[in-house]
Amino acid sequence: MQSVTLTINGKPVTAEVEGRTLLVKLLRETLGMTGTHVGCDTTQCGACTVLFNGDAVKSCTILAVQADGGDVTTIEGVATGEELHPVQEAFRTHHGLQCGFCTPGMVMRAIDLLAKNPRPTEEEIRHEMEGNLCRCTGYHNIVAAVQAASGQTPIGH
Amino acid sequence: MYEFDYRRAASVEDAVAALRASGEAKILAGGMTLLPTCKMRLARPSQLVDLGRLQGLKGIEIGDADVTIRAMTRHADVAASAELRRALPALAGLAAGIGDAQVRNRGTIGGSVANNDPAADYPSACLGLAATIVTDRREIAADDFFQGLFQTALAEDEIIVAIRFPRPVAAAYEKFKNPASRYATVGVFVARSASGVRVAVTGASENGVFRATAIEAALQGSFTPDAAATIRVPSKGLASDFHGSADYRAHLIPVLAARAVQTCLSQA
Ligand SMILES: Cc1cc2nc3c(=O)[nH]c(=O)nc-3n(C[C@H](O)[C@H](O)[C@H](O)COP(=O)(O)OP(=O)(O)OC[C@H]3O[C@@H](n4cnc5c(N)ncnc54)[C@H](O)[C@@H]3O)c2cc1C
Ligand code: FES
Ligand code: FES
């Protein structure tokens, strides 16, 4: 076991982990933060996406020890009190979710995308969100939500 | 995942020493290939030696004659480099098409080249551009480096520190991607330089990246899309799986080469 210290959603957190402990396991099982989901075991679905030092990463494929000393933002950390983050609000308004399983990862990926490219084209949104799969296949409204969150007219409106 | 020790390398020498101390130790770079393999229990390293904190292994240098990319430079950084987009747009574009954004935010060029997946993108750029693989102890020409399926010239305890790409007159990469993984079903890298034309193909062969010498010869005579498109590539030795038959891959090679030549011509 080794000790790691991370900043998670702005708060310092110290925990004992094994070398093989994945960041998502630390979040969900040790810290009880179950907003970050696990949808596959092949690093493909993106349900586990969090921000690590400002970049979207798949928390199922990064060791907690690799993340030691870093800054992590999860879905639990994006709203301000009762007020949803603009990307969350856009997903709500534009029905960017059906069962909601993929949504935390979609929202975190979209936040990263818009931080780096504030007005992406539809094509850029589709390319940049390729690492997030929606089993309900609601991609159309997900793209619309990201467009709306970036202040653009959503497709189909 | 099986249990393993985790060690954060303090230097390249420290990482080499750790590999020497245990035959079962493995380098950990971006982890985008190694960690999924460990999760599936297809690999059982005794120790992972993480290069992640070695700042000296990160960065891109653009020289007059060549471009050097250090081993731990992430795909996202290669894709986003404005200088590289000017100096060698084919390479920046190749990096932008690897996997997905989250994979590009972790995966590294050194890890991809060391792994030599037969469907990976970077090996085709290395072979097409006649790159040099720089390790902790020597320099290896790409022509000698890639030695078949997941096989390279690297010794067990050898570490890639950088890849040096000669700057071509023009170069382009065309990938027919697997829609699920974005790995190359077939990818063709065409480079034209003062010393001639090179065409490297990934994704197609059961033996990993290779040079399409018949297309090279045709393009040497006439650097036009038609010259590439009319070459018939034999399907013997090409991969056949549910993404495409060997005949289908053989057909794609000249088609993609012709598109890459078109892109090269539009750069001039
Ligand atoms: C969903 C998904 C999609 C992907 N799609 C693509 C794609 O479209 N195209 C593509 O090319 N790749 C793709 N990849 C693979 C990705 O590019 C990996 O990042 C890359 O293959 C390995 O780089 P890494 O830094 O993650 O290496 P790691 O996984 O950390 O290591 C890979 C191997 O290389 C060794 N190694 C790493 N660095 C060094 C070094 N400096 N010296 C010596 N040995 C070293 C390790 O010991 C290990 O054996 C995909 C991966 C995933 C998960
Ligand atoms: S759970 Fe991480 S990519 Fe699927
Ligand atoms: S809303 Fe159900 S998986 Fe995306």
XYZ file of C-alpha atoms and ligand atoms in Angstrom:
486
model
C 0.000 0.000 0.000
C 1.133 3.533 -0.607
C -0.225 6.911 0.287
C -1.493 9.297 -2.402
C -2.679 12.867 -2.052
C -4.860 14.416 -4.723
C -6.975 17.505 -4.989
C -10.468 16.287 -5.803
C -13.069 18.917 -6.661
C -10.908 21.511 -4.934
C -10.356 19.572 -1.688
C -7.166 17.746 -0.715
C -7.726 14.010 -0.211
C -5.181 11.500 1.104
C -5.746 7.754 0.769
C -3.885 4.454 1.004
C -3.918 2.561 -2.308
C -2.313 -0.454 -3.961
C -0.122 0.023 -7.028
C -2.899 -1.456 -9.157
C -5.732 0.674 -7.716
C -7.395 2.551 -10.559
C -8.368 6.181 -10.074
C -12.030 5.266 -10.667
C -11.847 2.649 -7.925
C -10.407 5.188 -5.521
C -13.216 7.601 -6.402
C -16.116 5.166 -6.283
C -15.107 2.579 -3.696
C -12.760 4.336 -1.307
C -14.304 7.786 -1.440
C -17.909 6.797 -2.225
C -18.092 9.231 -5.136
C -20.281 7.164 -7.441
C -21.077 9.901 -9.953
C -18.206 8.649 -12.111
C -19.437 5.495 -13.868
C -17.775 2.352 -15.230
C -19.326 1.107 -18.453
C -16.687 -1.164 -19.953
C -13.374 -2.863 -19.266
C -11.722 -1.952 -22.569
C -11.102 1.822 -22.173
C -13.685 2.552 -24.851
C -16.917 3.902 -23.373
C -15.829 7.091 -21.589
C -18.453 6.777 -18.804
C -15.571 7.126 -16.319
C -14.291 10.433 -17.761
C -12.950 12.963 -15.241
C -10.701 15.988 -15.634
C -7.110 15.323 -14.594
C -4.899 18.417 -14.473
C -7.375 20.058 -16.844
C -7.655 17.279 -19.432
C -10.443 14.720 -19.891
C -9.101 11.249 -19.120
C -10.629 7.820 -18.607
C -10.320 7.237 -14.866
C -10.608 3.470 -15.436
C -7.235 3.548 -17.203
C -5.075 5.647 -14.929
C -3.623 4.368 -11.683
C -4.295 6.324 -8.512
C -0.509 6.398 -7.968
C -0.034 7.971 -11.414
C -2.516 10.676 -10.424
C -0.759 11.343 -7.096
C -0.271 15.071 -6.545
C -2.680 15.949 -9.352
C -5.930 17.824 -9.635
C -9.100 15.835 -10.341
C -12.573 17.170 -11.154
C -15.501 14.767 -11.202
C -19.164 15.281 -12.067
C -19.825 15.942 -8.354
C -17.606 19.020 -8.584
C -19.066 20.966 -11.494
C -22.352 22.433 -10.178
C -22.344 25.500 -7.935
C -24.599 24.606 -5.031
C -28.071 24.038 -6.489
C -27.118 25.660 -9.756
C -26.189 23.218 -12.511
C -23.076 23.763 -14.620
C -24.071 25.285 -18.015
C -23.196 21.997 -19.758
C -25.377 20.030 -17.301
C -28.165 22.544 -17.812
C -27.872 22.210 -21.605
C -28.074 18.381 -21.361
C -31.243 18.806 -19.246
C -32.855 21.356 -21.554
C -32.040 19.490 -24.771
C -32.789 15.976 -23.501
C -29.158 14.965 -23.935
C -29.788 11.904 -21.780
C -32.127 8.948 -21.708
C -31.086 6.413 -19.062
C -28.325 8.792 -17.936
C -25.597 6.186 -17.537
C -23.179 7.800 -19.992
C -24.083 11.344 -18.928
C -21.418 12.072 -16.276
C -18.700 11.125 -18.759
C -20.377 13.044 -21.590
C -20.661 16.164 -19.453
C -17.039 15.996 -18.270
C -15.773 15.453 -21.815
C -17.912 18.341 -23.112
C -16.599 20.656 -20.376
C -13.023 19.843 -21.427
C -13.862 20.279 -25.120
C -15.491 23.693 -24.599
C -12.645 24.898 -22.372
C -10.226 24.268 -25.271
C -12.529 25.047 -28.194
C -15.349 27.373 -27.036
C -17.316 27.312 -30.321
C -16.794 23.898 -31.923
C -18.498 23.012 -35.203
C -20.887 20.057 -35.281
C -18.158 18.000 -36.966
C -15.639 18.942 -34.278
C -18.102 18.024 -31.538
C -18.729 14.603 -33.098
C -14.982 13.957 -33.550
C -13.996 15.211 -30.105
C -16.743 13.223 -28.338
C -15.851 9.921 -30.064
C -14.440 8.509 -26.836
C -17.850 8.602 -25.166
C -20.410 5.968 -26.057
C -24.131 6.225 -25.350
C -25.818 2.827 -25.146
C -29.177 4.566 -25.587
C -27.667 6.061 -28.788
C -28.984 9.540 -28.052
C -26.122 11.209 -29.888
C -28.235 13.753 -31.746
C -29.408 15.484 -28.576
C -25.979 15.176 -26.977
C -24.496 17.129 -29.900
C -27.384 19.618 -29.627
C -26.694 20.060 -25.908
C -22.998 20.762 -26.498
C -23.896 23.271 -29.218
C -26.367 24.987 -26.901
C -23.835 25.054 -24.048
C -21.430 26.846 -26.379
C -24.022 29.483 -27.224
C -24.732 28.125 -30.709
C -28.018 27.128 -32.293
C -28.481 23.404 -31.726
C -29.030 21.086 -34.701
C -32.673 20.444 -35.456
C -33.848 23.800 -34.111
C -5.424 -6.756 -12.644
C -2.780 -8.830 -10.958
C -0.779 -7.094 -8.262
C 2.394 -5.272 -9.179
C 4.840 -2.850 -7.608
C 4.708 0.700 -8.823
C 7.876 2.702 -9.207
C 8.131 6.280 -10.319
C 11.336 6.569 -12.365
C 13.623 9.348 -11.163
C 15.567 9.385 -14.442
C 15.996 7.340 -17.607
C 19.022 5.614 -16.006
C 16.907 4.766 -12.966
C 14.243 3.229 -15.238
C 16.859 1.151 -17.098
C 18.251 -0.060 -13.763
C 14.755 -1.082 -12.638
C 14.209 -3.064 -15.865
C 17.578 -4.781 -15.349
C 16.781 -5.641 -11.737
C 13.649 -7.562 -12.714
C 12.958 -9.295 -15.994
C 9.229 -8.936 -15.336
C 9.281 -5.151 -14.889
C 7.704 -3.019 -17.611
C 7.831 0.626 -18.580
C 4.576 2.541 -18.040
C 4.122 5.528 -20.365
C 0.560 6.725 -21.091
C -0.826 3.354 -20.050
C -3.382 3.375 -22.893
C -2.227 -0.012 -24.143
C -0.485 -1.480 -21.119
C -3.194 -0.830 -18.499
C -6.059 -2.303 -20.585
C -3.809 -5.335 -21.195
C -3.155 -5.670 -17.456
C -6.864 -5.219 -16.709
C -7.644 -8.134 -19.037
C -4.930 -10.112 -17.229
C -3.130 -10.587 -20.530
C 0.048 -9.169 -18.973
C 1.475 -9.827 -15.548
C 4.323 -7.386 -14.881
C 6.023 -7.611 -11.487
C 6.664 -3.890 -11.521
C 5.515 -0.882 -13.540
C 8.217 1.730 -13.986
C 6.416 5.028 -14.649
C 8.153 7.551 -16.915
C 5.331 10.045 -16.330
C 7.283 12.510 -14.196
C 10.339 12.803 -16.447
C 9.856 16.287 -17.896
C 13.024 15.842 -19.986
C 11.185 13.186 -22.028
C 8.466 15.633 -23.115
C 8.471 18.161 -25.917
C 8.769 18.824 -29.639
C 11.770 20.494 -31.329
C 11.534 21.753 -34.880
C 14.894 22.025 -36.651
C 15.678 23.044 -40.221
C 16.281 19.475 -41.334
C 14.261 17.463 -38.848
C 11.608 17.347 -36.155
C 12.340 15.630 -32.852
C 9.510 14.447 -30.628
C 10.471 13.171 -27.205
C 9.071 9.826 -26.136
C 6.603 10.973 -23.451
C 4.965 13.615 -25.645
C 1.240 12.878 -25.685
C -0.768 12.428 -28.894
C -2.817 15.516 -27.873
C 0.336 17.664 -27.676
C 1.553 16.474 -31.079
C -1.892 17.180 -32.556
C -2.107 20.656 -30.992
C 1.403 21.914 -31.796
C 1.055 24.949 -34.081
C 4.743 24.719 -35.093
C 4.374 21.073 -36.049
C 1.211 21.838 -38.025
C 3.373 24.132 -40.132
C 6.526 21.975 -40.293
C 5.008 18.512 -40.697
C 1.195 18.705 -40.876
C 0.863 15.014 -41.775
C 2.274 14.028 -38.375
C 0.104 16.446 -36.376
C -2.944 15.246 -38.310
C -2.036 11.609 -37.710
C -1.856 12.248 -33.953
C -5.239 14.021 -34.021
C -6.803 10.876 -35.478
C -5.507 8.389 -32.888
C -8.200 6.759 -30.775
C -10.250 9.416 -29.052
C -9.645 12.627 -27.122
C -9.217 10.925 -23.750
C -6.746 8.412 -25.213
C -4.844 11.280 -26.876
C -4.665 13.053 -23.508
C -2.657 10.141 -22.034
C -1.086 8.056 -24.820
C 2.462 8.848 -25.925
C 4.470 8.534 -29.131
C 7.171 6.473 -27.381
C 4.603 4.005 -26.071
C 2.985 3.627 -29.459
C 6.285 3.080 -31.288
C 7.611 0.670 -28.617
C 4.386 -1.308 -28.739
C 4.381 -1.654 -32.572
C 0.747 -2.688 -32.812
C 0.147 -3.850 -36.411
C -2.790 -1.399 -36.681
C -1.192 1.587 -34.918
C -0.681 4.892 -36.717
C 2.757 6.168 -35.667
C 4.797 3.220 -37.006
C 3.699 4.181 -40.544
C 4.951 7.757 -40.050
C 8.276 6.488 -38.683
C 8.801 4.118 -41.595
C 7.402 6.485 -44.234
C 9.555 9.404 -43.124
C 12.659 7.223 -42.512
C 12.718 8.353 -38.885
C 15.391 7.514 -36.348
C 14.374 5.952 -33.037
C 16.640 7.384 -30.335
C 17.027 5.191 -27.247
C 18.932 5.541 -23.985
C 21.972 3.946 -25.683
C 21.811 4.166 -29.505
C 19.991 5.347 -32.607
C 17.979 2.873 -34.688
C 16.732 3.514 -38.235
C 12.989 2.873 -38.605
C 13.834 0.401 -41.404
C 15.589 -1.764 -38.787
C 13.341 -0.983 -35.826
C 9.980 -2.566 -36.708
C 10.397 -6.336 -36.803
C 6.906 -7.779 -37.118
C 3.844 -8.163 -34.936
C 4.519 -6.230 -31.675
C 8.250 -6.904 -32.271
C 10.916 -4.199 -32.347
C 14.701 -3.928 -32.229
C 14.531 -2.739 -28.597
C 16.422 -4.790 -26.020
C 14.454 -5.863 -22.918
C 15.987 -3.053 -20.864
C 16.090 -0.385 -23.583
C 14.042 2.807 -23.455
C 12.991 5.088 -26.313
C 13.829 8.699 -25.463
C 12.864 10.418 -28.724
C 11.944 9.958 -32.376
C 13.638 12.114 -35.004
C 11.772 12.694 -38.276
C 13.569 14.180 -41.307
C 11.444 16.997 -42.761
C 10.046 15.910 -46.132
C 9.175 18.040 -49.164
C 5.601 16.803 -48.692
C 3.904 14.062 -46.712
C 0.398 12.824 -46.027
C -1.336 10.082 -44.065
C -4.622 8.507 -45.074
C -6.359 6.122 -42.713
C -9.355 3.919 -43.321
C -10.298 3.580 -39.711
C -12.023 0.918 -37.760
C -15.150 2.853 -36.753
C -15.153 1.455 -33.199
C -11.508 1.747 -32.133
C -10.204 4.199 -34.765
C -7.164 1.931 -35.238
C -6.202 1.585 -38.909
C -8.004 -1.071 -40.926
C -5.476 0.221 -43.435
C -3.362 3.358 -43.124
C -0.947 4.644 -45.767
C 1.778 7.218 -45.126
C 3.337 8.782 -48.233
C 6.460 10.955 -47.953
C 8.317 12.703 -50.737
C 11.790 13.993 -50.005
C 15.000 14.826 -51.873
C 16.089 11.189 -51.548
C 12.892 9.801 -53.077
C 9.380 8.611 -52.284
C 8.504 6.273 -49.442
C 5.147 4.633 -48.849
C 4.513 2.886 -45.504
C 1.428 0.803 -44.813
C -0.055 -0.041 -41.419
C -3.114 -2.054 -40.424
C -2.941 -4.254 -43.500
C -0.289 -6.859 -42.830
C -0.190 -9.791 -40.438
C 3.416 -8.762 -39.836
C 2.967 -5.115 -38.958
C 3.997 -1.981 -40.800
C 5.747 -2.406 -44.196
C 6.809 -0.426 -47.261
C 4.759 -0.721 -50.434
C 7.747 -0.868 -52.761
C 5.758 -1.271 -56.001
C 3.839 1.933 -55.246
C 7.082 3.673 -54.279
C 8.604 2.741 -57.652
C 5.532 3.957 -59.531
C 5.508 7.274 -57.643
C 9.231 7.660 -58.210
C 8.440 7.665 -61.938
C 5.372 9.875 -61.720
C 4.226 11.474 -58.476
C 0.516 11.463 -59.304
C -2.555 9.856 -57.725
C -3.082 7.783 -60.870
C 0.390 6.260 -60.688
C -0.418 4.948 -57.190
C -4.011 3.970 -57.938
C -3.155 1.673 -60.854
C -0.776 -0.562 -58.849
C -2.251 -3.928 -57.855
C -1.088 -5.031 -54.405
C -1.090 -8.815 -53.825
C -3.248 -9.913 -50.894
C -0.853 -12.672 -49.816
C 0.295 -12.059 -46.221
C -2.324 -9.388 -45.575
C -4.602 -9.611 -42.562
C -8.102 -10.986 -42.849
C -10.600 -10.446 -40.048
C -14.186 -9.301 -39.559
C -13.138 -5.714 -40.328
C -12.033 -6.686 -43.821
C -10.658 -9.519 -45.938
C -7.088 -9.601 -47.218
C -8.404 -8.772 -50.725
C -10.279 -5.778 -49.362
C -7.163 -4.500 -47.585
C -5.081 -5.076 -50.730
C -7.590 -2.953 -52.634
C -7.501 -0.157 -50.051
C -3.698 0.300 -50.155
C -3.447 1.945 -53.621
C -6.725 3.821 -53.052
C -5.401 5.418 -49.849
C -1.936 5.963 -51.368
C -3.526 7.883 -54.245
C -5.453 10.083 -51.799
C -2.276 10.760 -49.827
C -0.438 11.742 -53.031
C -3.273 14.136 -53.848
C -2.849 15.750 -50.411
C 0.943 15.974 -50.919
C 0.434 17.744 -54.252
C -1.962 20.237 -52.697
C 0.717 21.120 -50.075
C 3.278 22.114 -52.690
C -9.795 3.090 -26.987
C -8.411 3.142 -27.586
C -8.261 3.481 -28.924
C -6.992 3.555 -29.498
N -6.902 3.880 -30.825
C -5.692 3.951 -31.403
C -5.560 4.334 -32.769
O -6.529 4.663 -33.460
N -4.327 4.357 -33.313
C -3.216 4.056 -32.581
O -2.123 4.101 -33.122
N -3.296 3.711 -31.281
C -4.509 3.658 -30.670
N -4.587 3.333 -29.348
C -3.346 3.046 -28.590
C -2.760 4.328 -28.035
O -2.241 5.130 -29.076
C -1.651 4.095 -26.996
O -1.459 5.330 -26.385
C -0.329 3.625 -27.520
O -0.427 2.477 -28.295
C 0.614 3.273 -26.373
O 1.148 4.418 -25.820
P 1.151 4.629 -24.258
O 1.958 5.845 -24.011
O -0.234 4.630 -23.767
O 2.007 3.373 -23.755
P 1.803 2.294 -22.607
O 0.482 1.647 -22.718
O 2.166 2.872 -21.300
O 2.951 1.265 -23.039
C 2.825 0.460 -24.199
C 4.036 -0.477 -24.310
O 5.223 0.233 -24.668
C 6.230 0.140 -23.644
N 6.834 1.474 -23.570
C 6.145 2.636 -23.353
N 6.971 3.694 -23.460
C 8.204 3.199 -23.733
C 9.481 3.817 -23.978
N 9.637 5.146 -23.947
N 10.544 3.007 -24.230
C 10.372 1.658 -24.268
N 9.197 1.030 -24.069
C 8.118 1.792 -23.800
C 5.494 -0.326 -22.413
O 6.328 -1.064 -21.554
C 4.387 -1.180 -22.995
O 4.861 -2.453 -23.312
C -5.844 3.267 -28.723
C -5.984 2.949 -27.375
C -7.248 2.881 -26.800
C -7.373 2.542 -25.355
S -15.256 2.598 -17.969
Fe -13.574 3.797 -18.562
S -13.742 3.805 -20.693
Fe -15.361 2.496 -20.133
S -28.299 7.982 -22.006
Fe -28.277 5.846 -21.695
S -26.240 5.361 -22.142
Fe -26.381 7.379 -22.808
